[in-house]
Amino acid sequence: MKLRWYTVVIDCRDIHAQARWWAQVLDGEIVYEDDNEVAMIPGGLPEGYDVDAPIPAERWHREPPALVFVPVAEGKQVKNRLHIDLAAHVDDDRDAQIQRLLDLGATQVDAGQDPEQVTWTVLADPEGNEFCVLSSRDH
């Protein structure tokens, strides 16, 4: 018996706006939406994929995790204890990707990192949830 990483749940005030923002960031696809949650698959779904069809057991563990946005009444108050790390491929322009995120509404955050000693940039989404853009990678 195995467990699968199924979702990362993000508390937010405007679940629809946050889900759409992250879908833009991660070229994702919204696969479920109601007033209590919005689910988004980063990278989107393969052509012909049926989100309502059962997934065979042999494929279950290879499915990507979703981001699920759920409503909370309060705004963010302290630094996240869990955050998402993003990375560009070495063939991509990391600085251009950071600028794209800023243009989409991200903000640069000082989480105590020393920019002279770290290889990542800390940003926050439109509701203030921190995430990092790591150095470019190829594995």
PDB file of C-alpha atoms in Angstrom:
ATOM      1  CA  MET A   1       0.000   0.000   0.000  1.00  0.00           C
ATOM      2  CA  LYS A   2       1.285   3.470  -0.943  1.00  0.00           C
ATOM      3  CA  LEU A   3       0.084   6.984  -0.388  1.00  0.00           C
ATOM      4  CA  ARG A   4       0.025   9.582  -3.106  1.00  0.00           C
ATOM      5  CA  TRP A   5       0.757  13.279  -2.667  1.00  0.00           C
ATOM      6  CA  TYR A   6      -2.746  14.414  -3.662  1.00  0.00           C
ATOM      7  CA  THR A   7      -3.006  18.166  -3.040  1.00  0.00           C
ATOM      8  CA  VAL A   8      -1.516  21.206  -1.384  1.00  0.00           C
ATOM      9  CA  VAL A   9      -4.297  23.259   0.213  1.00  0.00           C
ATOM     10  CA  ILE A  10      -3.976  27.032   0.277  1.00  0.00           C
ATOM     11  CA  ASP A  11      -6.164  29.093   2.609  1.00  0.00           C
ATOM     12  CA  CYS A  12      -7.246  32.374   1.051  1.00  0.00           C
ATOM     13  CA  ARG A  13      -9.919  35.022   1.072  1.00  0.00           C
ATOM     14  CA  ASP A  14     -10.694  34.977  -2.675  1.00  0.00           C
ATOM     15  CA  ILE A  15     -10.361  31.373  -3.797  1.00  0.00           C
ATOM     16  CA  HIS A  16     -11.374  32.065  -7.392  1.00  0.00           C
ATOM     17  CA  ALA A  17      -8.868  34.896  -7.931  1.00  0.00           C
ATOM     18  CA  GLN A  18      -6.047  33.004  -6.202  1.00  0.00           C
ATOM     19  CA  ALA A  19      -6.680  29.836  -8.218  1.00  0.00           C
ATOM     20  CA  ARG A  20      -6.660  31.797 -11.472  1.00  0.00           C
ATOM     21  CA  TRP A  21      -3.483  33.644 -10.477  1.00  0.00           C
ATOM     22  CA  TRP A  22      -1.650  30.409  -9.699  1.00  0.00           C
ATOM     23  CA  ALA A  23      -3.042  28.835 -12.896  1.00  0.00           C
ATOM     24  CA  GLN A  24      -1.412  31.691 -14.838  1.00  0.00           C
ATOM     25  CA  VAL A  25       1.860  31.269 -12.946  1.00  0.00           C
ATOM     26  CA  LEU A  26       2.032  27.490 -13.437  1.00  0.00           C
ATOM     27  CA  ASP A  27       0.245  27.194 -16.793  1.00  0.00           C
ATOM     28  CA  GLY A  28      -2.380  25.266 -14.859  1.00  0.00           C
ATOM     29  CA  GLU A  29      -5.918  24.188 -15.457  1.00  0.00           C
ATOM     30  CA  ILE A  30      -8.855  24.604 -13.098  1.00  0.00           C
ATOM     31  CA  VAL A  31     -10.448  21.175 -12.806  1.00  0.00           C
ATOM     32  CA  TYR A  32     -13.070  21.839 -10.123  1.00  0.00           C
ATOM     33  CA  GLU A  33     -14.714  24.975  -8.794  1.00  0.00           C
ATOM     34  CA  ASP A  34     -17.524  25.831  -6.410  1.00  0.00           C
ATOM     35  CA  ASP A  35     -18.019  28.331  -3.579  1.00  0.00           C
ATOM     36  CA  ASN A  36     -16.018  26.220  -1.104  1.00  0.00           C
ATOM     37  CA  GLU A  37     -12.977  25.162  -3.108  1.00  0.00           C
ATOM     38  CA  VAL A  38     -11.176  25.510  -6.389  1.00  0.00           C
ATOM     39  CA  ALA A  39      -8.787  22.792  -7.597  1.00  0.00           C
ATOM     40  CA  MET A  40      -6.042  23.515 -10.121  1.00  0.00           C
ATOM     41  CA  ILE A  41      -3.583  21.123 -11.754  1.00  0.00           C
ATOM     42  CA  PRO A  42      -0.186  22.793 -12.437  1.00  0.00           C
ATOM     43  CA  GLY A  43       0.886  22.261 -16.038  1.00  0.00           C
ATOM     44  CA  GLY A  44      -2.663  21.421 -17.056  1.00  0.00           C
ATOM     45  CA  LEU A  45      -4.107  18.091 -18.054  1.00  0.00           C
ATOM     46  CA  PRO A  46      -3.097  15.948 -21.025  1.00  0.00           C
ATOM     47  CA  GLU A  47      -5.381  16.218 -24.043  1.00  0.00           C
ATOM     48  CA  GLY A  48      -8.358  13.913 -23.744  1.00  0.00           C
ATOM     49  CA  TYR A  49      -7.987  13.540 -19.961  1.00  0.00           C
ATOM     50  CA  ASP A  50     -11.329  13.050 -18.211  1.00  0.00           C
ATOM     51  CA  VAL A  51     -11.256  14.474 -14.665  1.00  0.00           C
ATOM     52  CA  ASP A  52     -14.444  12.595 -13.825  1.00  0.00           C
ATOM     53  CA  ALA A  53     -13.167   9.175 -14.920  1.00  0.00           C
ATOM     54  CA  PRO A  54     -11.625   6.844 -12.316  1.00  0.00           C
ATOM     55  CA  ILE A  55      -7.839   6.583 -12.405  1.00  0.00           C
ATOM     56  CA  PRO A  56      -6.524   3.017 -12.690  1.00  0.00           C
ATOM     57  CA  ALA A  57      -4.357   1.910  -9.741  1.00  0.00           C
ATOM     58  CA  GLU A  58      -1.239   1.471 -11.914  1.00  0.00           C
ATOM     59  CA  ARG A  59      -1.417   5.185 -12.866  1.00  0.00           C
ATOM     60  CA  TRP A  60      -2.636   6.547  -9.510  1.00  0.00           C
ATOM     61  CA  HIS A  61       0.825   7.306  -8.067  1.00  0.00           C
ATOM     62  CA  ARG A  62       2.061   9.059 -11.215  1.00  0.00           C
ATOM     63  CA  GLU A  63      -0.690  11.673 -11.211  1.00  0.00           C
ATOM     64  CA  PRO A  64       0.473  15.213 -10.361  1.00  0.00           C
ATOM     65  CA  PRO A  65      -0.702  16.845  -7.138  1.00  0.00           C
ATOM     66  CA  ALA A  66      -3.224  19.667  -7.384  1.00  0.00           C
ATOM     67  CA  LEU A  67      -3.366  23.003  -5.631  1.00  0.00           C
ATOM     68  CA  VAL A  68      -6.685  23.442  -3.821  1.00  0.00           C
ATOM     69  CA  PHE A  69      -7.824  26.867  -2.697  1.00  0.00           C
ATOM     70  CA  VAL A  70     -10.250  27.033   0.241  1.00  0.00           C
ATOM     71  CA  PRO A  71     -11.852  30.091   1.846  1.00  0.00           C
ATOM     72  CA  VAL A  72     -10.899  31.500   5.225  1.00  0.00           C
ATOM     73  CA  ALA A  73     -12.289  34.636   6.822  1.00  0.00           C
ATOM     74  CA  GLU A  74      -9.001  35.994   8.126  1.00  0.00           C
ATOM     75  CA  GLY A  75      -6.119  37.356   6.093  1.00  0.00           C
ATOM     76  CA  LYS A  76      -2.577  36.023   6.272  1.00  0.00           C
ATOM     77  CA  GLN A  77      -0.845  37.149   9.460  1.00  0.00           C
ATOM     78  CA  VAL A  78       2.533  35.413   9.775  1.00  0.00           C
ATOM     79  CA  LYS A  79       5.160  33.852   7.517  1.00  0.00           C
ATOM     80  CA  ASN A  80       4.065  30.573   5.914  1.00  0.00           C
ATOM     81  CA  ARG A  81       5.419  27.416   7.558  1.00  0.00           C
ATOM     82  CA  LEU A  82       5.171  25.648   4.200  1.00  0.00           C
ATOM     83  CA  HIS A  83       5.789  27.235   0.826  1.00  0.00           C
ATOM     84  CA  ILE A  84       6.129  26.364  -2.846  1.00  0.00           C
ATOM     85  CA  ASP A  85       9.511  26.480  -4.604  1.00  0.00           C
ATOM     86  CA  LEU A  86       9.524  27.217  -8.326  1.00  0.00           C
ATOM     87  CA  ALA A  87      12.504  26.795 -10.649  1.00  0.00           C
ATOM     88  CA  ALA A  88      13.239  27.718 -14.235  1.00  0.00           C
ATOM     89  CA  HIS A  89      15.164  25.382 -16.530  1.00  0.00           C
ATOM     90  CA  VAL A  90      18.747  26.465 -17.257  1.00  0.00           C
ATOM     91  CA  ASP A  91      17.648  27.198 -20.850  1.00  0.00           C
ATOM     92  CA  ASP A  92      15.037  29.684 -19.599  1.00  0.00           C
ATOM     93  CA  ASP A  93      15.573  33.256 -18.456  1.00  0.00           C
ATOM     94  CA  ARG A  94      15.032  33.104 -14.681  1.00  0.00           C
ATOM     95  CA  ASP A  95      15.048  36.889 -14.291  1.00  0.00           C
ATOM     96  CA  ALA A  96      12.408  37.219 -17.017  1.00  0.00           C
ATOM     97  CA  GLN A  97      10.275  34.659 -15.173  1.00  0.00           C
ATOM     98  CA  ILE A  98      10.595  36.634 -11.944  1.00  0.00           C
ATOM     99  CA  GLN A  99       9.602  39.788 -13.799  1.00  0.00           C
ATOM    100  CA  ARG A 100       6.593  37.943 -15.281  1.00  0.00           C
ATOM    101  CA  LEU A 101       5.505  36.971 -11.751  1.00  0.00           C
ATOM    102  CA  LEU A 102       5.900  40.559 -10.564  1.00  0.00           C
ATOM    103  CA  ASP A 103       3.885  41.761 -13.573  1.00  0.00           C
ATOM    104  CA  LEU A 104       1.134  39.266 -12.629  1.00  0.00           C
ATOM    105  CA  GLY A 105       0.926  40.792  -9.148  1.00  0.00           C
ATOM    106  CA  ALA A 106       3.558  39.020  -7.048  1.00  0.00           C
ATOM    107  CA  THR A 107       5.616  41.130  -4.680  1.00  0.00           C
ATOM    108  CA  GLN A 108       9.224  40.702  -3.592  1.00  0.00           C
ATOM    109  CA  VAL A 109       9.538  39.766   0.091  1.00  0.00           C
ATOM    110  CA  ASP A 110      12.311  40.095   2.634  1.00  0.00           C
ATOM    111  CA  ALA A 111      12.052  36.903   4.691  1.00  0.00           C
ATOM    112  CA  GLY A 112      15.447  37.479   6.288  1.00  0.00           C
ATOM    113  CA  GLN A 113      17.471  36.042   3.421  1.00  0.00           C
ATOM    114  CA  ASP A 114      20.808  37.635   2.499  1.00  0.00           C
ATOM    115  CA  PRO A 115      20.647  38.244  -1.277  1.00  0.00           C
ATOM    116  CA  GLU A 116      24.457  37.994  -1.432  1.00  0.00           C
ATOM    117  CA  GLN A 117      24.436  34.489   0.037  1.00  0.00           C
ATOM    118  CA  VAL A 118      21.307  32.786  -1.323  1.00  0.00           C
ATOM    119  CA  THR A 119      20.447  31.531  -4.801  1.00  0.00           C
ATOM    120  CA  TRP A 120      16.706  32.072  -4.573  1.00  0.00           C
ATOM    121  CA  THR A 121      14.289  34.986  -4.625  1.00  0.00           C
ATOM    122  CA  VAL A 122      11.380  35.174  -2.179  1.00  0.00           C
ATOM    123  CA  LEU A 123       8.106  36.469  -3.581  1.00  0.00           C
ATOM    124  CA  ALA A 124       4.511  36.566  -2.343  1.00  0.00           C
ATOM    125  CA  ASP A 125       1.297  35.912  -4.254  1.00  0.00           C
ATOM    126  CA  PRO A 126      -1.475  38.555  -4.299  1.00  0.00           C
ATOM    127  CA  GLU A 127      -2.711  37.438  -0.845  1.00  0.00           C
ATOM    128  CA  GLY A 128       0.776  37.486   0.681  1.00  0.00           C
ATOM    129  CA  ASN A 129       1.641  33.767   0.635  1.00  0.00           C
ATOM    130  CA  GLU A 130       5.405  33.414   0.250  1.00  0.00           C
ATOM    131  CA  PHE A 131       7.019  31.254  -2.409  1.00  0.00           C
ATOM    132  CA  CYS A 132      10.546  31.044  -3.804  1.00  0.00           C
ATOM    133  CA  VAL A 133      12.029  31.114  -7.269  1.00  0.00           C
ATOM    134  CA  LEU A 134      15.149  28.974  -7.040  1.00  0.00           C
ATOM    135  CA  SER A 135      18.244  29.156  -9.190  1.00  0.00           C
ATOM    136  CA  SER A 136      17.807  27.680 -12.680  1.00  0.00           C
ATOM    137  CA  ARG A 137      18.193  23.897 -12.902  1.00  0.00           C
ATOM    138  CA  ASP A 138      18.255  21.023 -15.305  1.00  0.00           C
ATOM    139  CA  HIS A 139      17.419  18.219 -12.864  1.00  0.00           C
TER     140      HIS A 139
END
